[in-house]
Amino acid sequence: MSSSETAFTEICARIGHAAAQQNRTVNLLAVSKTKPAEAVRGLAALGQRRFGENYVQEALAKQRELADLALEWHLIGPLQSNKCREAAEHFDWLQSLDRLKLVAPLARWRPPGRGPLKVLIQVNVDDEMSKSGCRPEDVAGLAAAVAAAAPALELRGLMAIPAPHADPGLRRAAFARMRALFEALRRQHAGVDTLSMGMSEDFELAIAEGATMVRIGSALFGARTAA
Ligand SMILES: *Cc1c(COP(=O)(O)O)cnc(C)c1O
C-alpha cells in the first residue's frame, strides 16, 4: 500500500471507531488544498467522494482535471463577494457562509439544473483574532435568510474552526458550544443535519462532542509546505 492508502485506511478506522461510540455516522471531508489533482484522484480510487478546497481558483483547476470523476466539492475557505458566482456555479456545498450579503448573490447565481447549493453557516465560536465566521448570536438571522432562499440554497447546518488551544479542555468547550448552537438550529429548521468541526489534530474530540462531518487535510495527504 502507498502511504496515502495507509493514511486513508487508518483515518477511516479512527473516524468509524469514534462515531460508533456515539452511535452516529460521521462523514469525512478530505481537504485537498495545495495538493495536486493526482492526490485527489488517488483517494477517489479508494472510495473517497467528498473533497474540500479553500480557494475558488485552485478548486476550479482541479475540478477541470478531474471532470471524469463523480466527486462532491465543498468550499471551506473564506468567500469574497466577487467570488459568489463561481462558488454557486461550481461547488456542491459552501461551508463558510458568514454574512448576510452573500445570500442573495449565491441564490441568484445557482444554476437551477444543479439542485440546491448546500450551505453551512460558519461560526466564530471562540477565536476573536479570526475574521471569518459570524458571531453565535447572528446564526439565527443568517439561517432564516438561507432558508428563505430555497430552493436555490439548502440550509444544512454549521461549521467551525475553533482556535487551536493547547488545552484540550478549552477545545472541548468550544466544540460543546457549537453542539448547543447546532441543536438549537435543528429545532428551528427541518433538514439541518450537519455539524462540521474537527481537523487532523482534534477530530476524535470533535466527534465525541457532536461533529457529523470532520475536515481532514494533513493527516491524509501529508503536511502542506508553507506557501
Ligand atoms: C486546511 C483546513 C482544514 C484541514 O486542516 P488539517 O489540519 O490539515 O487537517 C480543515 N478545515 C479548514 C477550514 C481548513 O482550512
PDB file of C-alpha atoms and ligand atoms in Angstrom, residues 31 33 54 76 159 161 199-201 215-219 224, ligand 1:
ATOM      1  CA  VAL A  31      -9.208  18.673   2.461  1.00  0.00           C
ATOM      2  CA  LYS A  33      -5.949  22.434  -0.698  1.00  0.00           C
ATOM      3  CA  ASN A  54     -10.189  26.781   0.329  1.00  0.00           C
ATOM      4  CA  ILE A  76     -14.428  25.714   3.057  1.00  0.00           C
ATOM      5  CA  MET A 159     -19.189  24.802  10.543  1.00  0.00           C
ATOM      6  CA  ILE A 161     -12.712  26.209  13.198  1.00  0.00           C
ATOM      7  CA  MET A 199      -9.449  18.608  11.771  1.00  0.00           C
ATOM      8  CA  SER A 200      -6.345  16.402  11.713  1.00  0.00           C
ATOM      9  CA  GLU A 201      -5.303  17.229  15.275  1.00  0.00           C
ATOM     10  CA  ARG A 215     -12.452  18.034   7.662  1.00  0.00           C
ATOM     11  CA  ILE A 216      -9.055  16.388   7.394  1.00  0.00           C
ATOM     12  CA  GLY A 217      -6.095  17.535   5.319  1.00  0.00           C
ATOM     13  CA  SER A 218      -2.563  16.937   6.578  1.00  0.00           C
ATOM     14  CA  ALA A 219      -3.297  13.605   8.307  1.00  0.00           C
ATOM     15  CA  ARG A 224       1.374  21.222   3.489  1.00  0.00           C
TER      16      ARG A 224
HETATM   17  C1  LIG B   1      -6.928  23.380   5.982  1.00  0.00           C
HETATM   18  C2  LIG B   1      -8.268  23.224   6.602  1.00  0.00           C
HETATM   19  C3  LIG B   1      -8.656  22.006   7.193  1.00  0.00           C
HETATM   20  C4  LIG B   1      -7.747  20.793   7.322  1.00  0.00           C
HETATM   21  O1  LIG B   1      -6.743  21.044   8.251  1.00  0.00           O
HETATM   22  P1  LIG B   1      -5.700  19.869   8.685  1.00  0.00           P
HETATM   23  O2  LIG B   1      -5.178  20.347   9.972  1.00  0.00           O
HETATM   24  O3  LIG B   1      -4.684  19.812   7.597  1.00  0.00           O
HETATM   25  O4  LIG B   1      -6.464  18.609   8.802  1.00  0.00           O
HETATM   26  C5  LIG B   1      -9.948  21.923   7.684  1.00  0.00           C
HETATM   27  N1  LIG B   1     -10.812  22.963   7.622  1.00  0.00           N
HETATM   28  C6  LIG B   1     -10.467  24.137   7.071  1.00  0.00           C
HETATM   29  C7  LIG B   1     -11.466  25.236   7.027  1.00  0.00           C
HETATM   30  C8  LIG B   1      -9.186  24.312   6.555  1.00  0.00           C
HETATM   31  O5  LIG B   1      -8.855  25.497   6.029  1.00  0.00           O
END
